[in-house]
Tab-separated table of C-alpha atoms in Angstrom:
chain	number	residue	atom	x	y	z
A	702	MET	CA	-39.728	41.768	2.514
A	703	ARG	CA	-41.549	40.504	-0.482
A	704	LEU	CA	-45.355	40.429	-0.552
A	705	ILE	CA	-45.525	36.671	0.063
A	706	GLU	CA	-43.214	36.952	3.045
A	707	ARG	CA	-45.231	39.826	4.546
A	708	THR	CA	-48.391	37.767	4.121
A	709	ILE	CA	-46.857	34.746	5.830
A	710	ALA	CA	-45.575	36.981	8.646
A	711	ALA	CA	-49.059	38.333	9.234
A	712	ILE	CA	-50.645	34.877	9.323
A	713	ALA	CA	-47.868	32.779	10.943
A	714	PRO	CA	-45.165	34.956	12.493
A	715	ARG	CA	-43.183	32.029	13.939
A	716	TYR	CA	-43.069	30.179	10.651
A	717	ALA	CA	-42.069	33.393	8.883
A	718	ALA	CA	-39.126	33.853	11.283
A	719	GLU	CA	-37.939	30.291	10.711
A	720	ARG	CA	-38.263	30.781	6.969
A	721	ALA	CA	-36.201	33.960	7.114
A	722	GLU	CA	-33.449	32.225	9.092
A	723	ALA	CA	-33.391	29.368	6.549
A	724	MET	CA	-33.063	31.873	3.702
A	725	VAL	CA	-30.115	33.521	5.461
A	726	ARG	CA	-28.392	30.161	5.929
A	727	LEU	CA	-28.986	29.295	2.260
A	728	GLU	CA	-27.481	32.585	1.123
A	729	LYS	CA	-24.421	32.005	3.308
A	730	ALA	CA	-23.953	28.491	1.919
A	731	GLN	CA	-24.202	29.776	-1.654
A	732	THR	CA	-21.647	32.473	-0.879
A	733	GLN	CA	-19.262	29.900	0.609
A	734	ARG	CA	-19.614	27.599	-2.418
A	735	ALA	CA	-18.945	30.483	-4.754
A	736	SER	CA	-15.885	31.413	-2.704
A	737	LEU	CA	-14.667	27.795	-2.744
A	738	ARG	CA	-15.046	27.629	-6.514
A	739	GLY	CA	-12.940	30.744	-6.757
A	740	ILE	CA	-10.213	29.206	-4.604
A	741	ARG	CA	-10.219	25.915	-6.491
A	742	ALA	CA	-9.927	27.752	-9.766
A	743	GLN	CA	-6.378	28.695	-8.725
A	744	TYR	CA	-5.377	24.982	-8.638
A	745	ASP	CA	-6.151	22.860	-11.669
A	746	GLY	CA	-5.776	19.694	-9.635
A	747	ALA	CA	-8.520	20.775	-7.223
A	748	THR	CA	-11.157	21.384	-9.856
A	749	SER	CA	-13.950	19.035	-10.874
A	750	SER	CA	-14.370	18.766	-14.630
A	751	ARG	CA	-14.292	16.249	-17.435
A	752	ARG	CA	-10.497	16.371	-17.328
A	753	THR	CA	-10.448	15.241	-13.696
A	754	GLN	CA	-13.383	12.848	-13.670
A	755	GLY	CA	-11.076	9.816	-13.760
A	756	TRP	CA	-9.363	10.724	-10.482
A	757	ARG	CA	-10.278	8.678	-7.434
A	758	ARG	CA	-9.978	11.225	-4.664
A	759	THR	CA	-10.390	9.862	-1.186
A	760	ALA	CA	-9.912	11.050	2.364
A	761	LYS	CA	-9.263	7.510	3.656
A	762	ASP	CA	-6.039	6.509	5.368
A	763	ALA	CA	-3.478	4.138	3.836
A	764	ASN	CA	-4.838	1.075	5.634
A	765	TYR	CA	-8.385	1.683	4.379
A	766	GLU	CA	-7.127	2.082	0.808
A	767	LEU	CA	-5.102	-1.130	1.046
A	768	GLN	CA	-7.959	-3.124	2.559
A	769	GLY	CA	-8.711	-5.856	0.040
A	770	ALA	CA	-6.478	-4.248	-2.588
A	771	ALA	CA	-3.134	-5.405	-1.129
A	772	GLN	CA	-3.969	-9.092	-1.554
A	773	VAL	CA	-5.257	-8.639	-5.108
A	774	LEU	CA	-2.159	-6.644	-6.065
A	775	ALA	CA	0.077	-9.365	-4.621
A	776	GLN	CA	-1.710	-12.119	-6.516
A	777	THR	CA	-1.561	-10.140	-9.752
A	778	ALA	CA	2.127	-9.366	-9.287
A	779	ARG	CA	2.925	-13.051	-8.717
A	780	ASP	CA	1.199	-13.942	-11.968
A	781	MET	CA	3.234	-11.294	-13.766
A	782	VAL	CA	6.502	-12.502	-12.259
A	783	ARG	CA	5.672	-16.054	-13.369
A	784	ASN	CA	4.763	-15.118	-16.939
A	785	ASN	CA	6.173	-11.677	-17.759
A	786	PRO	CA	9.943	-11.442	-18.328
A	787	TYR	CA	10.040	-7.732	-17.484
A	788	ALA	CA	8.366	-8.330	-14.111
A	789	GLU	CA	10.752	-11.166	-13.285
A	790	ARG	CA	13.711	-9.000	-14.249
A	791	ALA	CA	12.494	-6.121	-12.041
A	792	VAL	CA	12.106	-8.351	-8.967
A	793	SER	CA	15.451	-10.066	-9.485
A	794	ALA	CA	17.297	-6.792	-10.086
A	795	ILE	CA	15.980	-5.004	-6.992
A	796	ALA	CA	16.442	-8.000	-4.671
A	797	THR	CA	19.911	-8.816	-5.968
A	798	ASP	CA	21.107	-5.215	-5.810
A	799	LEU	CA	19.714	-4.799	-2.288
A	800	VAL	CA	21.235	-7.954	-0.830
A	801	GLY	CA	23.952	-9.035	-3.239
A	802	THR	CA	25.999	-11.742	-1.576
A	803	GLY	CA	24.484	-10.740	1.759
A	804	ILE	CA	24.254	-7.957	4.329
A	805	THR	CA	27.030	-9.051	6.665
A	806	PHE	CA	27.208	-8.561	10.425
A	807	GLN	CA	29.528	-8.178	13.405
A	808	VAL	CA	28.666	-8.461	17.100
A	809	LEU	CA	29.902	-5.533	19.178
A	810	ARG	CA	30.203	-5.282	22.946
A	811	GLY	CA	30.388	-1.714	24.177
A	812	GLY	CA	31.221	-0.604	20.632
A	813	ALA	CA	34.208	-2.966	20.301
A	814	PRO	CA	34.154	-6.239	18.317
A	815	ASP	CA	33.311	-9.340	20.323
A	816	GLU	CA	35.124	-12.146	18.506
A	817	GLU	CA	33.486	-14.971	20.461
A	818	LEU	CA	29.893	-13.895	19.827
A	819	THR	CA	30.703	-12.930	16.241
A	820	ALA	CA	32.044	-16.435	15.634
A	821	LEU	CA	28.902	-17.888	17.236
A	822	ALA	CA	26.675	-15.706	15.051
A	823	ARG	CA	28.548	-16.783	11.922
A	824	ALA	CA	28.221	-20.428	12.879
A	825	HIS	CA	24.457	-19.929	13.118
A	826	PHE	CA	23.653	-17.367	10.422
A	827	GLU	CA	26.138	-18.457	7.757
A	828	SER	CA	24.754	-21.998	7.720
A	829	THR	CA	21.331	-23.489	7.134
A	830	ALA	CA	20.933	-23.839	10.922
A	831	CYS	CA	19.158	-20.464	11.032
A	832	ASP	CA	16.448	-21.453	8.538
A	833	ALA	CA	13.362	-23.229	9.860
A	834	ASP	CA	13.118	-24.959	6.458
A	835	GLY	CA	16.780	-25.966	6.637
A	836	ARG	CA	17.602	-24.760	3.115
A	837	GLN	CA	19.188	-21.295	3.280
A	838	ASN	CA	21.573	-19.264	5.382
A	839	LEU	CA	20.765	-15.763	6.571
A	840	TYR	CA	21.924	-14.194	3.305
A	841	GLY	CA	19.573	-16.411	1.327
A	842	LEU	CA	16.729	-15.458	3.666
A	843	GLN	CA	17.567	-11.780	3.119
A	844	LEU	CA	17.337	-12.266	-0.652
A	845	GLN	CA	14.049	-14.129	-0.417
A	846	ALA	CA	12.646	-11.490	1.934
A	847	ALA	CA	13.612	-8.711	-0.490
A	848	ARG	CA	11.975	-10.530	-3.413
A	849	THR	CA	8.775	-11.070	-1.441
A	850	VAL	CA	8.579	-7.415	-0.370
A	851	VAL	CA	8.888	-6.234	-3.986
A	852	GLU	CA	6.462	-8.815	-5.322
A	853	SER	CA	3.853	-9.092	-2.564
A	854	GLY	CA	4.340	-5.789	-0.736
A	855	SER	CA	5.566	-7.264	2.555
A	856	VAL	CA	7.073	-10.333	4.176
A	857	LEU	CA	6.819	-11.899	7.627
A	858	ALA	CA	9.469	-13.754	9.600
A	859	ARG	CA	8.578	-15.723	12.705
A	860	TYR	CA	10.810	-16.558	15.681
A	861	ARG	CA	10.890	-20.305	16.170
A	862	ALA	CA	12.321	-21.427	19.507
A	863	ARG	CA	14.239	-24.724	19.486
A	864	PHE	CA	15.494	-27.175	22.117
A	865	ALA	CA	19.132	-27.533	23.094
A	866	ARG	CA	18.991	-31.151	21.899
A	867	ASP	CA	18.398	-29.912	18.341
A	868	GLY	CA	22.130	-29.194	18.161
A	869	LEU	CA	21.918	-25.641	16.789
A	870	PRO	CA	24.608	-23.050	17.635
A	871	VAL	CA	21.832	-21.037	19.345
A	872	PRO	CA	18.304	-22.385	20.023
A	873	PHE	CA	16.192	-20.493	17.489
A	874	GLN	CA	15.394	-20.370	13.773
A	875	LEU	CA	13.709	-17.937	11.384
A	876	GLN	CA	10.652	-18.936	9.381
A	877	LEU	CA	9.794	-16.715	6.408
A	878	LEU	CA	6.088	-16.308	5.655
A	879	GLU	CA	4.221	-14.618	2.835
A	880	PRO	CA	1.808	-11.841	3.892
A	881	ASP	CA	-1.089	-14.187	3.025
A	882	HIS	CA	-0.584	-15.765	6.455
A	883	LEU	CA	-2.090	-12.626	8.010
A	884	ASP	CA	-5.844	-12.774	8.625
A	885	ALA	CA	-6.638	-9.670	6.559
A	886	THR	CA	-10.338	-9.930	7.406
A	887	ARG	CA	-9.699	-9.101	11.063
A	888	ASN	CA	-10.407	-5.359	11.245
A	889	GLY	CA	-12.180	-3.111	13.689
A	890	VAL	CA	-12.091	-1.851	17.252
A	891	PHE	CA	-12.183	-3.793	20.507
A	892	ASP	CA	-12.077	-2.739	24.148
A	893	ARG	CA	-8.277	-2.570	24.428
A	894	GLY	CA	-7.317	-1.390	20.947
A	895	SER	CA	-7.952	-2.189	17.296
A	896	TYR	CA	-7.263	-4.633	14.452
A	897	VAL	CA	-5.820	-3.628	11.085
A	898	SER	CA	-5.682	-6.446	8.528
A	899	GLY	CA	-4.805	-9.030	11.153
A	900	ILE	CA	-2.426	-6.804	13.137
A	901	GLN	CA	-3.517	-6.214	16.742
A	902	LEU	CA	-2.744	-2.728	18.086
A	903	ASP	CA	-3.145	-1.370	21.595
A	904	GLN	CA	-4.758	1.970	22.385
A	905	LEU	CA	-1.489	3.792	21.673
A	906	GLY	CA	-1.109	2.147	18.266
A	907	THR	CA	1.702	-0.180	19.353
A	908	ARG	CA	1.685	-3.630	17.788
A	909	GLU	CA	0.744	-6.325	20.268
A	910	ALA	CA	0.187	-9.419	18.141
A	911	TYR	CA	-0.185	-10.785	14.625
A	912	TRP	CA	-3.142	-13.047	13.827
A	913	LEU	CA	-1.586	-15.699	11.594
A	914	PHE	CA	-2.905	-18.783	9.864
A	915	PRO	CA	-0.894	-21.916	10.775
A	916	GLN	CA	-0.537	-22.740	7.065
A	917	HIS	CA	-0.742	-20.675	3.910
A	918	PRO	CA	-4.448	-20.202	3.041
A	919	GLY	CA	-3.712	-21.511	-0.442
A	920	SER	CA	-1.627	-24.453	0.673
A	921	ILE	CA	-2.236	-27.855	-0.857
A	922	ALA	CA	-1.854	-29.273	2.647
A	923	MET	CA	-4.172	-26.843	4.440
A	924	ARG	CA	-5.429	-28.355	7.686
A	925	ASN	CA	-6.616	-25.373	9.721
A	926	LEU	CA	-8.024	-21.987	8.682
A	927	GLN	CA	-8.266	-20.675	12.238
A	928	ALA	CA	-5.917	-17.719	12.793
A	929	THR	CA	-4.201	-17.472	16.183
A	930	PRO	CA	-2.391	-14.509	17.778
A	931	VAL	CA	1.411	-14.521	17.820
A	932	PRO	CA	3.172	-11.952	20.056
A	933	ALA	CA	4.616	-9.057	18.096
A	934	ARG	CA	8.067	-9.589	19.616
A	935	ASP	CA	8.187	-12.965	17.827
A	936	VAL	CA	7.264	-11.613	14.377
A	937	ILE	CA	9.232	-9.509	11.895
A	938	HIS	CA	7.119	-7.522	9.425
A	939	VAL	CA	9.011	-5.906	6.538
A	940	PHE	CA	7.365	-3.496	4.094
A	941	ARG	CA	7.946	-0.108	2.505
A	942	GLN	CA	5.956	2.436	4.485
A	943	ASP	CA	4.855	5.129	2.065
A	944	ARG	CA	2.363	6.978	4.306
A	945	PRO	CA	2.214	7.790	8.033
A	946	GLY	CA	0.200	5.251	9.976
A	947	GLN	CA	0.482	2.607	7.265
A	948	GLN	CA	0.507	-0.870	8.851
A	949	HIS	CA	1.174	-3.083	5.822
A	950	GLY	CA	2.526	-2.695	2.306
A	951	ALA	CA	1.423	-2.866	-1.316
A	952	SER	CA	3.192	-4.615	-4.163
A	953	TRP	CA	5.833	-2.429	-5.768
A	954	PHE	CA	4.283	-3.299	-9.136
A	955	ALA	CA	1.152	-1.280	-8.310
A	956	PRO	CA	2.025	1.737	-10.541
A	957	VAL	CA	2.926	-0.442	-13.557
A	958	ILE	CA	0.610	-3.464	-13.314
A	959	LEU	CA	-1.788	-2.311	-16.046
A	960	PRO	CA	0.858	-0.912	-18.450
A	961	MET	CA	2.987	-4.035	-18.039
A	962	GLN	CA	0.046	-6.358	-18.712
A	963	ASP	CA	-1.099	-4.267	-21.687
A	964	PHE	CA	2.416	-4.397	-23.095
A	965	ARG	CA	2.463	-8.171	-22.736
A	966	ASP	CA	-0.822	-8.394	-24.681
A	967	TYR	CA	0.652	-6.033	-27.277
A	968	GLN	CA	3.699	-8.280	-27.635
A	969	ASP	CA	1.470	-11.323	-28.140
A	970	ALA	CA	-0.475	-9.463	-30.825
A	971	GLN	CA	2.734	-8.385	-32.533
A	972	LEU	CA	4.012	-11.953	-32.462
A	973	LEU	CA	0.818	-13.130	-34.158
A	974	ARG	CA	1.184	-10.383	-36.755
A	975	GLN	CA	4.753	-11.491	-37.409
A	976	LYS	CA	3.571	-15.064	-37.932
A	977	ILE	CA	0.924	-13.881	-40.366
A	978	ALA	CA	3.387	-11.583	-42.125
A	979	SER	CA	5.784	-14.472	-42.684
A	980	SER	CA	3.005	-16.670	-44.090
A	981	TRP	CA	3.019	-15.800	-47.825
A	982	ALA	CA	0.365	-18.016	-49.400
A	983	VAL	CA	-0.825	-18.759	-52.974
A	984	PHE	CA	-4.278	-20.100	-53.838
A	985	ARG	CA	-4.112	-22.116	-57.137
A	986	ILE	CA	-7.015	-22.771	-59.571
A	987	GLY	CA	-7.840	-26.433	-60.162
A	988	SER	CA	-7.772	-27.983	-63.680
A	989	ALA	CA	-10.827	-29.119	-65.717
A	990	GLU	CA	-9.996	-32.751	-65.104
A	991	GLU	CA	-10.452	-32.157	-61.432
A	992	LEU	CA	-13.962	-30.777	-61.888
A	993	ASP	CA	-15.603	-34.174	-61.340
A	994	ASP	CA	-13.788	-34.513	-58.072
A	995	GLU	CA	-15.358	-31.394	-56.647
A	996	GLN	CA	-18.161	-33.417	-55.130
A	997	GLU	CA	-15.673	-35.347	-53.075
A	998	GLU	CA	-14.703	-34.095	-49.675
A	999	HIS	CA	-11.732	-31.798	-49.945
A	1000	ASP	CA	-9.568	-30.968	-46.979
A	1001	ARG	CA	-9.059	-27.244	-46.686
A	1002	ALA	CA	-6.315	-25.556	-44.704
A	1003	GLU	CA	-7.680	-24.314	-41.441
A	1004	PHE	CA	-4.686	-22.055	-40.836
A	1005	ILE	CA	-2.054	-20.209	-42.844
A	1006	GLU	CA	1.569	-21.301	-42.699
A	1007	PRO	CA	4.695	-20.124	-44.577
A	1008	GLY	CA	4.880	-21.455	-48.150
A	1009	LEU	CA	1.265	-22.651	-48.222
A	1010	ILE	CA	-0.162	-23.501	-51.698
A	1011	GLU	CA	-3.894	-24.157	-51.476
A	1012	ASP	CA	-5.748	-25.965	-54.325
A	1013	LEU	CA	-9.102	-24.415	-55.207
A	1014	PRO	CA	-12.012	-25.788	-57.327
A	1015	TYR	CA	-12.049	-25.172	-61.077
A	1016	GLY	CA	-13.289	-21.738	-62.026
A	1017	SER	CA	-12.079	-19.957	-58.916
A	1018	ASP	CA	-9.923	-16.840	-59.087
A	1019	ILE	CA	-6.398	-17.048	-57.825
A	1020	LYS	CA	-5.686	-14.799	-54.857
A	1021	PHE	CA	-2.460	-13.855	-53.167
A	1022	ALA	CA	-2.386	-13.330	-49.440
A	1023	ASN	CA	-1.633	-9.776	-48.363
A	1024	PRO	CA	-0.317	-10.104	-44.810
A	1025	PRO	CA	-0.171	-6.975	-42.623
A	1026	GLY	CA	3.102	-5.195	-41.976
A	1027	VAL	CA	4.692	-4.648	-38.581
A	1028	GLU	CA	5.783	-1.073	-37.847
A	1029	GLY	CA	6.611	0.989	-34.780
A	1030	TYR	CA	7.279	-2.001	-32.541
A	1031	ALA	CA	10.793	-0.975	-31.472
A	1032	ASP	CA	9.843	2.608	-30.575
A	1033	PHE	CA	6.771	1.577	-28.606
A	1034	THR	CA	8.787	-1.085	-26.773
A	1035	LYS	CA	11.388	1.454	-25.647
A	1036	ILE	CA	8.731	3.853	-24.367
A	1037	SER	CA	6.931	1.049	-22.521
A	1038	VAL	CA	10.067	-0.375	-20.903
A	1039	ARG	CA	11.125	3.084	-19.777
A	1040	THR	CA	7.703	3.432	-18.149
A	1041	PHE	CA	8.279	0.155	-16.275
A	1042	ALA	CA	11.727	1.305	-15.155
A	1043	THR	CA	10.371	4.627	-13.925
A	1044	GLY	CA	7.499	3.011	-12.036
A	1045	MET	CA	9.826	0.486	-10.357
A	1046	ASN	CA	12.571	3.062	-9.579
A	1047	LEU	CA	15.055	1.188	-11.767
A	1048	PRO	CA	17.557	2.450	-14.349
A	1049	TYR	CA	16.442	1.720	-17.904
A	1050	ASP	CA	19.493	-0.404	-18.740
A	1051	VAL	CA	18.477	-2.952	-16.070
A	1052	PHE	CA	16.054	-4.392	-18.612
A	1053	GLY	CA	18.920	-5.188	-20.970
A	1054	ASP	CA	18.810	-2.338	-23.488
A	1055	LEU	CA	22.231	-0.637	-23.497
A	1056	GLU	CA	21.864	0.906	-26.947
A	1057	ALA	CA	21.840	4.569	-25.898
A	1058	VAL	CA	23.848	4.203	-22.675
A	1059	ASN	CA	27.346	5.665	-22.466
A	1060	PHE	CA	29.680	6.007	-19.506
A	1061	SER	CA	28.380	9.428	-18.432
A	1062	SER	CA	24.670	8.608	-18.680
A	1063	GLY	CA	25.218	5.208	-17.100
A	1064	ARG	CA	27.129	6.733	-14.206
A	1065	ILE	CA	24.506	9.432	-13.585
A	1066	GLY	CA	21.737	6.840	-13.624
A	1067	ARG	CA	23.652	4.521	-11.305
A	1068	ILE	CA	24.396	7.265	-8.789
A	1069	GLN	CA	20.674	7.977	-8.435
A	1070	TYR	CA	19.876	4.266	-8.348
A	1071	TYR	CA	22.492	3.625	-5.655
A	1072	ARG	CA	20.924	6.369	-3.528
A	1073	GLN	CA	17.573	4.645	-3.908
A	1074	LEU	CA	19.131	1.305	-2.936
A	1075	ASP	CA	20.772	2.864	0.111
A	1076	SER	CA	17.409	4.296	1.162
A	1077	TRP	CA	15.707	0.915	0.858
A	1078	THR	CA	18.589	-0.799	2.658
A	1079	TRP	CA	19.045	1.555	5.615
A	1080	ASN	CA	15.419	2.649	6.004
A	1081	MET	CA	13.674	-0.672	5.408
A	1082	LEU	CA	15.665	-3.896	5.137
A	1083	ILE	CA	18.221	-3.359	7.904
A	1084	PRO	CA	15.949	-1.784	10.586
A	1085	GLN	CA	12.948	-3.997	9.838
A	1086	PHE	CA	14.621	-7.359	9.120
A	1087	CYS	CA	18.319	-7.481	10.005
A	1088	GLU	CA	18.233	-5.681	13.351
A	1089	PRO	CA	15.290	-7.724	14.739
A	1090	ALA	CA	17.044	-10.906	13.556
A	1091	GLY	CA	20.184	-9.765	15.391
A	1092	ALA	CA	18.137	-9.083	18.524
A	1093	TRP	CA	16.654	-12.587	18.274
A	1094	PHE	CA	20.180	-14.019	18.069
A	1095	LEU	CA	21.273	-12.177	21.213
A	1096	ARG	CA	18.129	-13.342	23.022
A	1097	ALA	CA	18.741	-16.970	22.031
A	1098	ALA	CA	22.446	-16.705	22.867
A	1099	GLN	CA	21.556	-15.475	26.344
A	1100	LEU	CA	19.197	-18.434	26.791
A	1101	ALA	CA	22.082	-20.700	25.774
A	1102	GLY	CA	24.215	-19.300	28.597
A	1103	HIS	CA	26.221	-16.602	26.818
A	1104	ILE	CA	26.622	-13.147	28.347
A	1105	THR	CA	25.135	-10.593	25.945
A	1106	ASP	CA	25.066	-7.484	28.141
A	1107	ASP	CA	25.825	-4.261	26.225
A	1108	CYS	CA	25.958	-6.211	22.935
A	1109	THR	CA	24.689	-5.005	19.574
A	1110	VAL	CA	24.946	-6.268	16.008
A	1111	ALA	CA	26.427	-4.009	13.303
A	1112	TRP	CA	25.327	-4.638	9.722
A	1113	THR	CA	27.293	-3.935	6.542
A	1114	PRO	CA	25.520	-3.851	3.132
A	1115	PRO	CA	27.260	-5.304	0.062
A	1116	ALA	CA	29.586	-3.140	-1.976
A	1117	ARG	CA	28.259	-1.269	-4.974
A	1118	ALA	CA	30.083	-2.154	-8.175
A	1119	MET	CA	32.337	0.625	-9.480
A	1120	LEU	CA	31.783	1.789	-13.041
A	1121	ASP	CA	35.413	2.902	-13.350
A	1122	VAL	CA	37.651	1.202	-10.805
A	1123	ALA	CA	40.747	3.173	-11.813
A	1124	SER	CA	39.270	6.627	-11.206
A	1125	GLU	CA	36.790	5.790	-8.430
A	1126	GLY	CA	39.331	3.750	-6.472
A	1127	MET	CA	41.851	6.576	-6.583
A	1128	ALA	CA	39.157	9.053	-5.525
A	1129	ILE	CA	38.369	6.970	-2.415
A	1130	ARG	CA	42.075	6.703	-1.598
A	1131	ASP	CA	42.537	10.473	-1.947
A	1132	MET	CA	39.515	11.176	0.278
A	1133	VAL	CA	40.953	8.919	2.996
A	1134	ARG	CA	44.405	10.491	2.722
A	1135	ALA	CA	42.866	13.994	2.854
A	1136	GLY	CA	40.892	13.138	5.988
A	1137	LEU	CA	37.506	13.534	4.281
A	1138	MET	CA	36.655	9.870	4.955
A	1139	ASP	CA	37.883	7.523	7.664
A	1140	PRO	CA	39.322	4.148	6.578
A	1141	GLU	CA	36.608	2.170	8.374
A	1142	THR	CA	33.844	3.917	6.420
A	1143	ALA	CA	35.705	3.360	3.163
A	1144	ILE	CA	36.130	-0.330	3.987
A	1145	ARG	CA	32.473	-0.756	4.976
A	1146	GLU	CA	31.352	0.935	1.755
A	1147	ARG	CA	33.193	-1.829	-0.051
A	1148	GLY	CA	31.090	-4.366	1.858
A	1149	GLU	CA	33.954	-5.485	4.122
A	1150	ASP	CA	34.317	-5.804	7.898
A	1151	PRO	CA	37.225	-3.494	8.914
A	1152	ASP	CA	38.381	-5.736	11.782
A	1153	ALA	CA	38.247	-8.868	9.649
A	1154	LEU	CA	40.121	-7.070	6.873
A	1155	LEU	CA	42.885	-5.964	9.263
A	1156	ALA	CA	43.153	-9.496	10.636
A	1157	ARG	CA	43.623	-10.861	7.120
A	1158	TRP	CA	46.240	-8.186	6.379
A	1159	LYS	CA	48.068	-9.070	9.575
A	1160	ARG	CA	48.187	-12.758	8.643
A	1161	TRP	CA	49.399	-11.872	5.148
A	1162	ALA	CA	52.076	-9.505	6.463
A	1163	GLU	CA	53.384	-12.200	8.808
A	1164	LYS	CA	53.597	-14.667	5.908
A	1165	VAL	CA	55.411	-12.115	3.736
A	1166	ASP	CA	57.905	-11.271	6.498
A	1167	ALA	CA	58.533	-14.954	7.173
A	1168	ALA	CA	59.310	-15.471	3.469
A	1169	SER	CA	61.546	-12.339	3.326
A	1170	LEU	CA	59.560	-10.909	0.438
A	1171	THR	CA	58.594	-7.347	-0.508
A	1172	PHE	CA	55.568	-6.357	-2.563
A	1173	ASP	CA	54.462	-2.994	-3.888
A	1174	CYS	CA	51.202	-3.371	-1.942
A	1175	ASP	CA	53.081	-3.303	1.411
A	1176	PRO	CA	53.131	0.347	2.624
A	1177	ARG	CA	55.583	-0.642	5.381
A	1178	ARG	CA	58.276	-1.341	2.771
A	1179	VAL	CA	57.387	0.631	-0.355
A	1180	THR	CA	56.156	4.194	-0.925
A	1181	GLN	CA	53.260	5.091	-3.160
A	1182	VAL	CA	55.632	5.686	-6.097
A	1183	GLY	CA	57.520	2.438	-5.539
A	1184	ASN	CA	60.566	3.572	-3.537
A	1185	ALA	CA	61.834	1.412	-0.704
A	1186	LEU	CA	61.375	2.677	2.859
A	1187	GLN	CA	63.899	2.521	5.675
A	1188	PRO	CA	62.747	0.161	8.457
A	1189	SER	CA	61.182	2.016	11.363
A	1190	ALA	CA	61.433	1.132	15.017
A	1191	GLY	CA	58.221	-0.886	14.927
A	1192	THR	CA	58.990	-2.738	11.684
A	1193	PRO	CA	60.504	-6.229	11.948
A	1194	PRO	CA	63.992	-6.376	10.408
A	1195	ARG	CA	64.435	-8.218	7.157
A	1196	LYS	CA	66.077	-11.608	7.514
A	1197	ASP	CA	68.190	-11.008	4.410
């Protein structure tokens, strides 16, 4: 012990013991910090230095990080879509490629097609009867939902029960709502669960209700700002869940909002520079006779325009405008647009620049893009929007008196466009013939309903047989190389 510590121990033994314990704890803490610095030194991303001072590290969950930010991101993204052509193109491309002409459906009973319920579903979903606004069919609602998810981060759809006297095929409609309808200020814990941005959860984390405003908070016809709970079974909530436990989504523009806005400002500045560069002006000296007129008011040009010749008072020097040049615009534009494409998970050519794209690079990019589309379709749009909508249809059909026991709805995404129909079509045919792919899967990948396709083929075959005609596309009559086949026992005889 040092002299001061021995002195303290002699005068106040208890205080000296406490002081010694505190010194031991301090030494341990210093040792731990030194050890932690040694561990962090192995990972550059875990260090704290001037290079990492701009990082916003947080231990908060996804919902805490999105609190307040989700609404601001959505509002910013909407402004960009309204005024920025690249943002509008990104939203349109993703939504169109996800939905296309529509994610089609078929009602199955025990795994087999149910023609009666399928016809009823088509009468409802393939007309404006399914839309609470009476403007779109189900495929249009799918497209609008996809656009809203990309732009605003999420979309809501509400089950609207209807009366039999309304004359709908089944007594319900879907009402699409922007995420602004959620009371995002409702957060916290209550005796039976918790609230997360207007979503009511029970103690197990299961969604019980959504607290929704009756009108959009920014509506011109707003009458009531009091949110009311709507049962979760009557609300569809679609968003891309990026983290476990995440209860609502962020705009897909989040990674590129600042670069996209900066690029727009850069384009405006370049446009102004181009205007100035095209404005070659000459300032001419006035003559001696005009000297007496100098006292009179003389209108001067307040802006420069192409071909301007400005008269100056006598005795002035003539000056020629030296407008700035415009360089590097094309290269910077390509780099910026590629950044947007990367941040939005889009191929670069979606933004219209096909200069450096050939068949091989285009195909490689499309293969990756199609995988991304399939992930969004099967992991987000179909399970979160289409399947609940199908369940609502079966519920409403049962209320209307139809038997829906053991019924499900199968969904088929639109076909992806082939880059080379000749080679890709033959590859699919060879895979089916080799047994590596069943015909139904091949047909569904082309966006078709196998049973509906067979029914159309049957009708066509009956028409062809009735007309005593033979086409190369009829495998009952002609081989793959074009040779005629002998009629089999199950083939109708030719009338000729």
